[in-house]
PDB file of C-alpha atoms in Angstrom:
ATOM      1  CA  UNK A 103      25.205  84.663  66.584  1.00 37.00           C
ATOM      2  CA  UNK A 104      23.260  83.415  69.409  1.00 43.00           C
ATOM      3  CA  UNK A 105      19.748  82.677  69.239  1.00 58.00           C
ATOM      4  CA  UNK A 106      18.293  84.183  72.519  1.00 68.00           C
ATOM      5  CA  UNK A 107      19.228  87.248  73.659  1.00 80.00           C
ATOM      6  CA  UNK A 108      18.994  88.322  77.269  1.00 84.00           C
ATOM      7  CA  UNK A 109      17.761  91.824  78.614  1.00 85.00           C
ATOM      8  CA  UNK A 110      18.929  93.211  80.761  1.00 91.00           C
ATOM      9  CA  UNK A 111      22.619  91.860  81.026  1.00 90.00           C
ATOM     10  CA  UNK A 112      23.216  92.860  84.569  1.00 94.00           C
ATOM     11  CA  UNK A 113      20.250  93.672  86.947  1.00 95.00           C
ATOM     12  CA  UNK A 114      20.398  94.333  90.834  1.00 96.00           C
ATOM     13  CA  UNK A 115      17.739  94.699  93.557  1.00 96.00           C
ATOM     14  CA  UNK A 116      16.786  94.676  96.802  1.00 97.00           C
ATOM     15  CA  UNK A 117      15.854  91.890  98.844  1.00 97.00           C
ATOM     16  CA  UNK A 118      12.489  91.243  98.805  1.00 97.00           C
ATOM     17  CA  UNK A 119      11.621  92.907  94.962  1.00 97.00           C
ATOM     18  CA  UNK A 120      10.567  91.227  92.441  1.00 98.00           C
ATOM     19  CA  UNK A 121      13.067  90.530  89.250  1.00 97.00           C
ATOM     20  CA  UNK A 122      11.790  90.286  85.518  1.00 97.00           C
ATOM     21  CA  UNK A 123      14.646  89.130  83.060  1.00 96.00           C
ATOM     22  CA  UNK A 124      13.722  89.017  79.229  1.00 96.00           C
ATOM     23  CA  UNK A 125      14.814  86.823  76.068  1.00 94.00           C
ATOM     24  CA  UNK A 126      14.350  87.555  72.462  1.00 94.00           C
ATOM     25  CA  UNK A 127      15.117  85.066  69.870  1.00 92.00           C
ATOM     26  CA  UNK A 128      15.306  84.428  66.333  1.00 90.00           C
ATOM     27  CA  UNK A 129      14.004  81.362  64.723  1.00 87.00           C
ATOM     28  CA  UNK A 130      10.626  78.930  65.845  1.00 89.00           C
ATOM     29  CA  UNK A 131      10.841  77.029  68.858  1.00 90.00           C
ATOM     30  CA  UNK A 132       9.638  73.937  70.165  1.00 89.00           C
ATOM     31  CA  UNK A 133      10.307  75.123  73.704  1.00 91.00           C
ATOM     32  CA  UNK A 134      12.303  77.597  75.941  1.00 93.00           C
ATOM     33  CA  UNK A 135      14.109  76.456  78.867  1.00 94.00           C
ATOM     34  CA  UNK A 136      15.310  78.992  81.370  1.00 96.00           C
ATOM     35  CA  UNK A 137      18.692  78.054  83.905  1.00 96.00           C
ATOM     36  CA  UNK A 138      20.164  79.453  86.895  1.00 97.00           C
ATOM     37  CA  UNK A 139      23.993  79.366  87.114  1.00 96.00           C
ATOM     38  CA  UNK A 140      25.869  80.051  90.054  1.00 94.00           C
ATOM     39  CA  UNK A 141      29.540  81.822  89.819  1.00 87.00           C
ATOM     40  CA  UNK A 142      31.558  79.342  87.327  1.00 79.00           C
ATOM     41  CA  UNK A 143      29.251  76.571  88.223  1.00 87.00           C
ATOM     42  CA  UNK A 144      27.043  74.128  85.982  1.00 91.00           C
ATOM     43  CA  UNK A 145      23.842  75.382  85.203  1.00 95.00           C
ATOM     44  CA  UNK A 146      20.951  74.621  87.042  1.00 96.00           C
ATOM     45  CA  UNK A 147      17.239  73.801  84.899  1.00 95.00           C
ATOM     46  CA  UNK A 148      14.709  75.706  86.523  1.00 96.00           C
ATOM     47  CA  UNK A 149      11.630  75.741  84.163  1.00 96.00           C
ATOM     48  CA  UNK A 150      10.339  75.058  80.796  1.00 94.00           C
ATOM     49  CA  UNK A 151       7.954  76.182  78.365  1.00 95.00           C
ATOM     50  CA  UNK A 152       6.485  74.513  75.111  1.00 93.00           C
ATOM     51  CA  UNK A 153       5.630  76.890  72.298  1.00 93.00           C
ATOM     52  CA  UNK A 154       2.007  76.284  72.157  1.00 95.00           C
ATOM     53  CA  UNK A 155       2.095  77.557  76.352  1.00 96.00           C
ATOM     54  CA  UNK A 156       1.735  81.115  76.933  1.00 97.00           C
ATOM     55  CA  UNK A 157       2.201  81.114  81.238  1.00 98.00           C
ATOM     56  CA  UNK A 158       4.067  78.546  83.311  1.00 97.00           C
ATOM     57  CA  UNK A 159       4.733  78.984  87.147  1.00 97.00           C
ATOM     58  CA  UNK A 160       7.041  77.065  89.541  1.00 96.00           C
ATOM     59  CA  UNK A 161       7.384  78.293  93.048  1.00 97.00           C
ATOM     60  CA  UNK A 162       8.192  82.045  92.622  1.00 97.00           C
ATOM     61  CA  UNK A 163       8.862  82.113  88.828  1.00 98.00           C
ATOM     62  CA  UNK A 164       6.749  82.838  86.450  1.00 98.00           C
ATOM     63  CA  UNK A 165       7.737  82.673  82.555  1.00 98.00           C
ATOM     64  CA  UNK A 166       5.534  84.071  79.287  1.00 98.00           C
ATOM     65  CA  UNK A 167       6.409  83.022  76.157  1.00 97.00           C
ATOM     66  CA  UNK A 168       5.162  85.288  73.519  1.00 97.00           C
ATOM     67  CA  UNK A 169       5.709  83.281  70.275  1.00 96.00           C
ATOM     68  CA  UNK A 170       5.056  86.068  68.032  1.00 95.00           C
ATOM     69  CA  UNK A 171       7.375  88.135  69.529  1.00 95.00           C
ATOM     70  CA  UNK A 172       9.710  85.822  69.828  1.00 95.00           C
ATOM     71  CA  UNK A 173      10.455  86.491  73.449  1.00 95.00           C
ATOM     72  CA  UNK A 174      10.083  85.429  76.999  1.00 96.00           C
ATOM     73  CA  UNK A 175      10.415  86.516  80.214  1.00 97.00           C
ATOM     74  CA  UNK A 176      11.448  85.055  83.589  1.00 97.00           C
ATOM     75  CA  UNK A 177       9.879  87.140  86.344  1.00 98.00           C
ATOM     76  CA  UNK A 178      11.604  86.022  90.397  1.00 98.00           C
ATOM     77  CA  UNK A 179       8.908  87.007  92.829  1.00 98.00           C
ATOM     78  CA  UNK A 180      10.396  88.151  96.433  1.00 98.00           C
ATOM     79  CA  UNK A 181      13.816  87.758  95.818  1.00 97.00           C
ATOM     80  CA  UNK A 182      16.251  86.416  98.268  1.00 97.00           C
ATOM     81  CA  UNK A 183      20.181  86.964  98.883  1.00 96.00           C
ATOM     82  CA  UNK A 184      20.333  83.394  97.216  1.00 96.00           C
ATOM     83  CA  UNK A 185      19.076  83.774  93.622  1.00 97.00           C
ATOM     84  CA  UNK A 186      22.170  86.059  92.892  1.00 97.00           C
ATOM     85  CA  UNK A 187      23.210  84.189  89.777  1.00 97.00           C
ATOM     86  CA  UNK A 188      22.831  84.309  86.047  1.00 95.00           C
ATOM     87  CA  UNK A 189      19.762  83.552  84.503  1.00 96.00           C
ATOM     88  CA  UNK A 190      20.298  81.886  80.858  1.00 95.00           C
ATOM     89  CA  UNK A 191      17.214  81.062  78.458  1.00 95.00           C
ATOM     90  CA  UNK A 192      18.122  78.061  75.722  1.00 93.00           C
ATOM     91  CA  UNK A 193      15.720  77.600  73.072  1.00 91.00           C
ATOM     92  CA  UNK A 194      15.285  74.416  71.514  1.00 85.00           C
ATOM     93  CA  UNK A 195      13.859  73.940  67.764  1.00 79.00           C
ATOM     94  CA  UNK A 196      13.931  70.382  67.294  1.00 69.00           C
ATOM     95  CA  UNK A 197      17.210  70.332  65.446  1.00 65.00           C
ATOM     96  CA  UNK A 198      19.058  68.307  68.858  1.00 64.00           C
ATOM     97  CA  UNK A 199      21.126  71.042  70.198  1.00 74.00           C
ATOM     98  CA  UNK A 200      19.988  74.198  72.626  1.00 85.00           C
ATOM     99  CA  UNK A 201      21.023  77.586  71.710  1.00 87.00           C
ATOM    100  CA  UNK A 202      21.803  79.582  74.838  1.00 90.00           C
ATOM    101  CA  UNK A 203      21.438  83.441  75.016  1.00 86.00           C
ATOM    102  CA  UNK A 204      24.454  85.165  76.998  1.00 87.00           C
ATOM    103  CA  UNK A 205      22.279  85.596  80.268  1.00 91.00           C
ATOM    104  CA  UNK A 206      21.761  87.892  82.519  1.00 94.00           C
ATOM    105  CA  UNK A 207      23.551  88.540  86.043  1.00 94.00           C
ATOM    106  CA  UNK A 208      21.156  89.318  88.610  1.00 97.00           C
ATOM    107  CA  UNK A 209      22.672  90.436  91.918  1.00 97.00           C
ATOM    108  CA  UNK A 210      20.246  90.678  95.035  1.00 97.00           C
ATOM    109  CA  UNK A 211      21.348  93.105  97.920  1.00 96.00           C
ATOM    110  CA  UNK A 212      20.579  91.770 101.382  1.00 90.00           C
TER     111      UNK A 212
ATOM    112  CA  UNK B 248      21.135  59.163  92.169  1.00 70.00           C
ATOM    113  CA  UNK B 249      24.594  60.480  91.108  1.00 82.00           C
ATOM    114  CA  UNK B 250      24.563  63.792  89.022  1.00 94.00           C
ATOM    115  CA  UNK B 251      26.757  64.235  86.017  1.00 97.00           C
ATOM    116  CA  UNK B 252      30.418  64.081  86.802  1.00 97.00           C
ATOM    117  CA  UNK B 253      33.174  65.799  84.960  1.00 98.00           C
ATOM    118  CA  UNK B 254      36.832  65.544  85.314  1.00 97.00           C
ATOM    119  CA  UNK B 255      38.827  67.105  85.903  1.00 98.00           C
ATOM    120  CA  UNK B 256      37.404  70.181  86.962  1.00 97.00           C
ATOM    121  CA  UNK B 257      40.738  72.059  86.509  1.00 97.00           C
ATOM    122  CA  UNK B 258      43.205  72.092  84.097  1.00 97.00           C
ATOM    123  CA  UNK B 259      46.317  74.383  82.747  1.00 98.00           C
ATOM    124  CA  UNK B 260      47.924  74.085  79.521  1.00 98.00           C
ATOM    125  CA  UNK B 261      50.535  75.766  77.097  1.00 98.00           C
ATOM    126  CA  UNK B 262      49.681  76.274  73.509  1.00 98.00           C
ATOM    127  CA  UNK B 263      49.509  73.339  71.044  1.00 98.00           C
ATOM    128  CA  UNK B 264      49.089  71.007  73.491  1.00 98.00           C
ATOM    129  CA  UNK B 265      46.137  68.751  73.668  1.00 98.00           C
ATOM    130  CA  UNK B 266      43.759  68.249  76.442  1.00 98.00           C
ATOM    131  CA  UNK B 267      40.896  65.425  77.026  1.00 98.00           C
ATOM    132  CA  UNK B 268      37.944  66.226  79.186  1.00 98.00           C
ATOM    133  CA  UNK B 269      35.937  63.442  80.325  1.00 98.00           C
ATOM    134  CA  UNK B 270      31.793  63.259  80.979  1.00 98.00           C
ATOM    135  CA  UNK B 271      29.981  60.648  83.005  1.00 98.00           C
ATOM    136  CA  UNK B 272      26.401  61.376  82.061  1.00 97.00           C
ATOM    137  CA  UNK B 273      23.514  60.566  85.079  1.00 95.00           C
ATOM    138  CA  UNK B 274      22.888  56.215  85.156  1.00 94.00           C
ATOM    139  CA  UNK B 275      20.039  56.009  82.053  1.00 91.00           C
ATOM    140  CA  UNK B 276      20.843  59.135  79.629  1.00 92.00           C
ATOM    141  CA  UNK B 277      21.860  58.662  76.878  1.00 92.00           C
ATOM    142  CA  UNK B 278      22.082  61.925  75.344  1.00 91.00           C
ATOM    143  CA  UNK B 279      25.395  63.955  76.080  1.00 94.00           C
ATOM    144  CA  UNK B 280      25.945  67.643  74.484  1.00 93.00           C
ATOM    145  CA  UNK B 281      29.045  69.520  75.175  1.00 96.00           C
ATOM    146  CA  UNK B 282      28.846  73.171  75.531  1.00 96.00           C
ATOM    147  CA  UNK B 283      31.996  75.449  75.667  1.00 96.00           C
ATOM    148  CA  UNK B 284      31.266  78.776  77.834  1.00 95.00           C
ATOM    149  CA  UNK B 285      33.365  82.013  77.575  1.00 91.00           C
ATOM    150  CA  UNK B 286      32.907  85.748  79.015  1.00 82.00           C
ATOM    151  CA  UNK B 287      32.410  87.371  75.576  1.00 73.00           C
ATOM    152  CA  UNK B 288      30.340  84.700  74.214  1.00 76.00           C
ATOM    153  CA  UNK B 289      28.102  82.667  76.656  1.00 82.00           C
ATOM    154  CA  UNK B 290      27.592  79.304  76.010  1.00 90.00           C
ATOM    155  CA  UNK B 291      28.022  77.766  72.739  1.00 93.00           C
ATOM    156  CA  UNK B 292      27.086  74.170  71.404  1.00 92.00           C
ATOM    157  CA  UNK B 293      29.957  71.792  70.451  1.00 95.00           C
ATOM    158  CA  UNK B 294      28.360  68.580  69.524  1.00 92.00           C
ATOM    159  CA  UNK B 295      25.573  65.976  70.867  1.00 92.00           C
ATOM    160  CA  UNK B 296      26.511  62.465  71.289  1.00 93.00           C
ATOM    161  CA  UNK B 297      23.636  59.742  71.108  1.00 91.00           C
ATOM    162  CA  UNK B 298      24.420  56.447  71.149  1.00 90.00           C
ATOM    163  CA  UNK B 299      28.079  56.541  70.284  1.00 93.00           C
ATOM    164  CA  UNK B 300      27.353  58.655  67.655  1.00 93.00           C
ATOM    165  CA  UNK B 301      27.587  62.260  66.906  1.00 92.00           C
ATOM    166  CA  UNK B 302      24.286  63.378  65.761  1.00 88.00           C
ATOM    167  CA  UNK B 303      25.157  67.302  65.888  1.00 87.00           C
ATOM    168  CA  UNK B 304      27.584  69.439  65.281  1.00 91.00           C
ATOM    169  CA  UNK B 305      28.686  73.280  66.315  1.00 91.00           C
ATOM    170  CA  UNK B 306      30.214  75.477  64.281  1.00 92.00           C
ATOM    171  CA  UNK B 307      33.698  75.229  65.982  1.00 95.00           C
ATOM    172  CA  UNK B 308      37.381  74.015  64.207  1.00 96.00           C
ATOM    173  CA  UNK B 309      38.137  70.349  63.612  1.00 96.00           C
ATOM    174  CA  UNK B 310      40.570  70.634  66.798  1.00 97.00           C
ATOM    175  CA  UNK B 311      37.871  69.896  68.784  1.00 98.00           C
ATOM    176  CA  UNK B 312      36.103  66.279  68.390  1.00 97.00           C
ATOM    177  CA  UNK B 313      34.217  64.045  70.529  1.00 97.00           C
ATOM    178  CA  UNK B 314      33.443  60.556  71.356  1.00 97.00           C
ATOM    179  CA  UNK B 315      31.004  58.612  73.408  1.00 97.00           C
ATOM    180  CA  UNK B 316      31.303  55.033  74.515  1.00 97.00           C
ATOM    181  CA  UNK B 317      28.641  52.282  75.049  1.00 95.00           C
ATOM    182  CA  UNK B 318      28.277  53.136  78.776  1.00 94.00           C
ATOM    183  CA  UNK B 319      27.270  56.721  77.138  1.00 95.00           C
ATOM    184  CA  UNK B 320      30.603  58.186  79.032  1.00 97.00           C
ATOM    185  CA  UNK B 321      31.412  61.017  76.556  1.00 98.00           C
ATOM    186  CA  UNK B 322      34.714  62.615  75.712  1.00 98.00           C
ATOM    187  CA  UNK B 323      36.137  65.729  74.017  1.00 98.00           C
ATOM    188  CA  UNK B 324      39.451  66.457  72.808  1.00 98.00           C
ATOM    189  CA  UNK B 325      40.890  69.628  71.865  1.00 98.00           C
ATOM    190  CA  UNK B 326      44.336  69.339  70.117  1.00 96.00           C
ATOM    191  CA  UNK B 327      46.427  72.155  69.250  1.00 97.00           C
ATOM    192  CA  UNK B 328      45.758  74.486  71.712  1.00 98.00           C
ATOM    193  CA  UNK B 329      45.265  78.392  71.316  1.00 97.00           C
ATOM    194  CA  UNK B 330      44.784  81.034  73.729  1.00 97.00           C
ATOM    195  CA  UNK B 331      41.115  81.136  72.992  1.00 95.00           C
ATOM    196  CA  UNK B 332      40.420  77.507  73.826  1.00 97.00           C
ATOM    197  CA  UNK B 333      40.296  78.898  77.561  1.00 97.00           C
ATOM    198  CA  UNK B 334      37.103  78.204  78.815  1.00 96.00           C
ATOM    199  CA  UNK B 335      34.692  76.748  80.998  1.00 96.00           C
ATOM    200  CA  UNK B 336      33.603  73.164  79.058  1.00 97.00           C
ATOM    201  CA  UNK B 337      29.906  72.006  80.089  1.00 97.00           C
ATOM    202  CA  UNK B 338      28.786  68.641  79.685  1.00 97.00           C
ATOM    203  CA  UNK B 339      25.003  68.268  79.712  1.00 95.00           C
ATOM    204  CA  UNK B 340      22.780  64.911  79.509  1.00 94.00           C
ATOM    205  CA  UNK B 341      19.062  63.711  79.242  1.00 90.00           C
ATOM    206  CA  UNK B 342      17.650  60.676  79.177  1.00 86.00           C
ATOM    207  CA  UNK B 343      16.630  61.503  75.137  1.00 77.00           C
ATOM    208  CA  UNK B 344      17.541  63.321  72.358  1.00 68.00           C
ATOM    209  CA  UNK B 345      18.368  67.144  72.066  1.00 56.00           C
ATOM    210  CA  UNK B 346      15.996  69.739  72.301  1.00 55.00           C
ATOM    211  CA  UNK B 347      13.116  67.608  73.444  1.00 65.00           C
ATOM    212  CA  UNK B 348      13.628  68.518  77.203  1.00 79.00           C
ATOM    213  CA  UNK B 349      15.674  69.179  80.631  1.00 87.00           C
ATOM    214  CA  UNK B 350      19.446  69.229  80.399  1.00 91.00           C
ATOM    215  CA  UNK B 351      21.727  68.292  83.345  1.00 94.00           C
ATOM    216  CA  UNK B 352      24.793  69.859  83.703  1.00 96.00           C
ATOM    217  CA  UNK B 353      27.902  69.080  85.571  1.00 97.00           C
ATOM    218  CA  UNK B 354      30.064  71.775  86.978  1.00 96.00           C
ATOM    219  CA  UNK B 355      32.164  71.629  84.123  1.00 97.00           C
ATOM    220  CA  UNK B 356      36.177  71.420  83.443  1.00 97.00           C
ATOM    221  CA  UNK B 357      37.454  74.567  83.439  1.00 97.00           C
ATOM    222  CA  UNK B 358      40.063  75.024  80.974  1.00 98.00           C
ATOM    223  CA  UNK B 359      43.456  77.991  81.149  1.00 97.00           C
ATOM    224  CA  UNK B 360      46.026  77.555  77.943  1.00 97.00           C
ATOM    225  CA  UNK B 361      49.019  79.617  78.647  1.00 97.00           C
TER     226      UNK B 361
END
């Protein structure tokens, strides 16, 4: 089964709002990694997060990562036409591979 | 600098053929993981090459194997095919082992068995 999980699997929104996508996951981490992939595309890295960080920011994304939980979440501040995509977290525990949740499609109406 | 490249980037086969999908990971990595991606279930891990060797494995059939040279090209074979092989195939790199950091994708081979 996969490792993260993401919530909501499809999300849509006006132009302009703000976007929160959230992943659960199973086992410890070393870090979280979120992507961005466009339709059939390679994925894109867009941030990541070490377990022992709680916040990171980058532009207009800001990810928690609540390590008791197990779960993060990718929040898109103002969105735009252009991040319609899906959003994938990966975790990573150290044992060489990335386990990818199954993402979630965000669609942004102009 | 180049990205990484993957060829080809479409394919169609019949069943129990074989295909080979070639990855040219970006000029330094070393590290090349393989990731097969499907509508039912996302992406899932095939194997990690690090200097010509496999140093992890996914839980998928011995039909599907890997190999990665000393330029740390990578390749993956899939013999036999099955209906269910259809899929978009990722190849990812990074200058170091696995989980440690950023992957780079290429836009992958996608793969249709008839």
């Amino acid at each position: 089964s996969q490792q993260g999980e993401e919530d909501p699997q499809a999300l849509s929104i006006q132009e302009g709002e703000n976007a929160t996508m959230n992943c659960s996951y199973k086992t410890s981490i070393n870090n979280l990694q979120w992507y961005r992939q466009n339709s059939g595309r390679g994925l894109v890295h867009l941030i990541l997060i070490r377990s022992n960080e709680r916040e990171k920011h980058s532009g207009r994304l800001r990810v928690t990562l609540d390590t008791s939980k197990k779960s993060s979440s990718l929040l898109i501040t103002a969105s735009r036409a252009a991040d319609t995509a899906s959003y994938f977290c990966a975790t990573g525990s150290g044992t060489y591979k990335y386990i990818f949740g199954t993402g979630t499609r965000l669609k942004v109406l102009a | 600098k180049a990205g990484v490249t993957q060829t080809p980037r479409y394919l169609i086969k019949t069943r129990g053929q074989q295909v080979t999908l070639s990855c040219s990971p970006i000029s330094g990595h070393r590290s090349v993981s393989w990731y097969q991606q499907t509508p039912g279930q996302g992406l899932q891990f095939l194997f990690e090459y690090f200097s010509e060797t496999q140093r992890n494995k996914g839980n998928f059939p011995g039909r599907f194997s890997g190999r990665q040279f000393s330029n740390s090209r990578s390749e993956m074979n899939v013999s036999t095919l099955e209906l269910g092989d259809s899929a978009l195939y990722l190849c990812a790199s990074s200058p170091d082992r696995g989980s440690t950091g950023e992957l780079f994708f290429g836009e992958g081979s996608r793969l249709t068995v008839l």
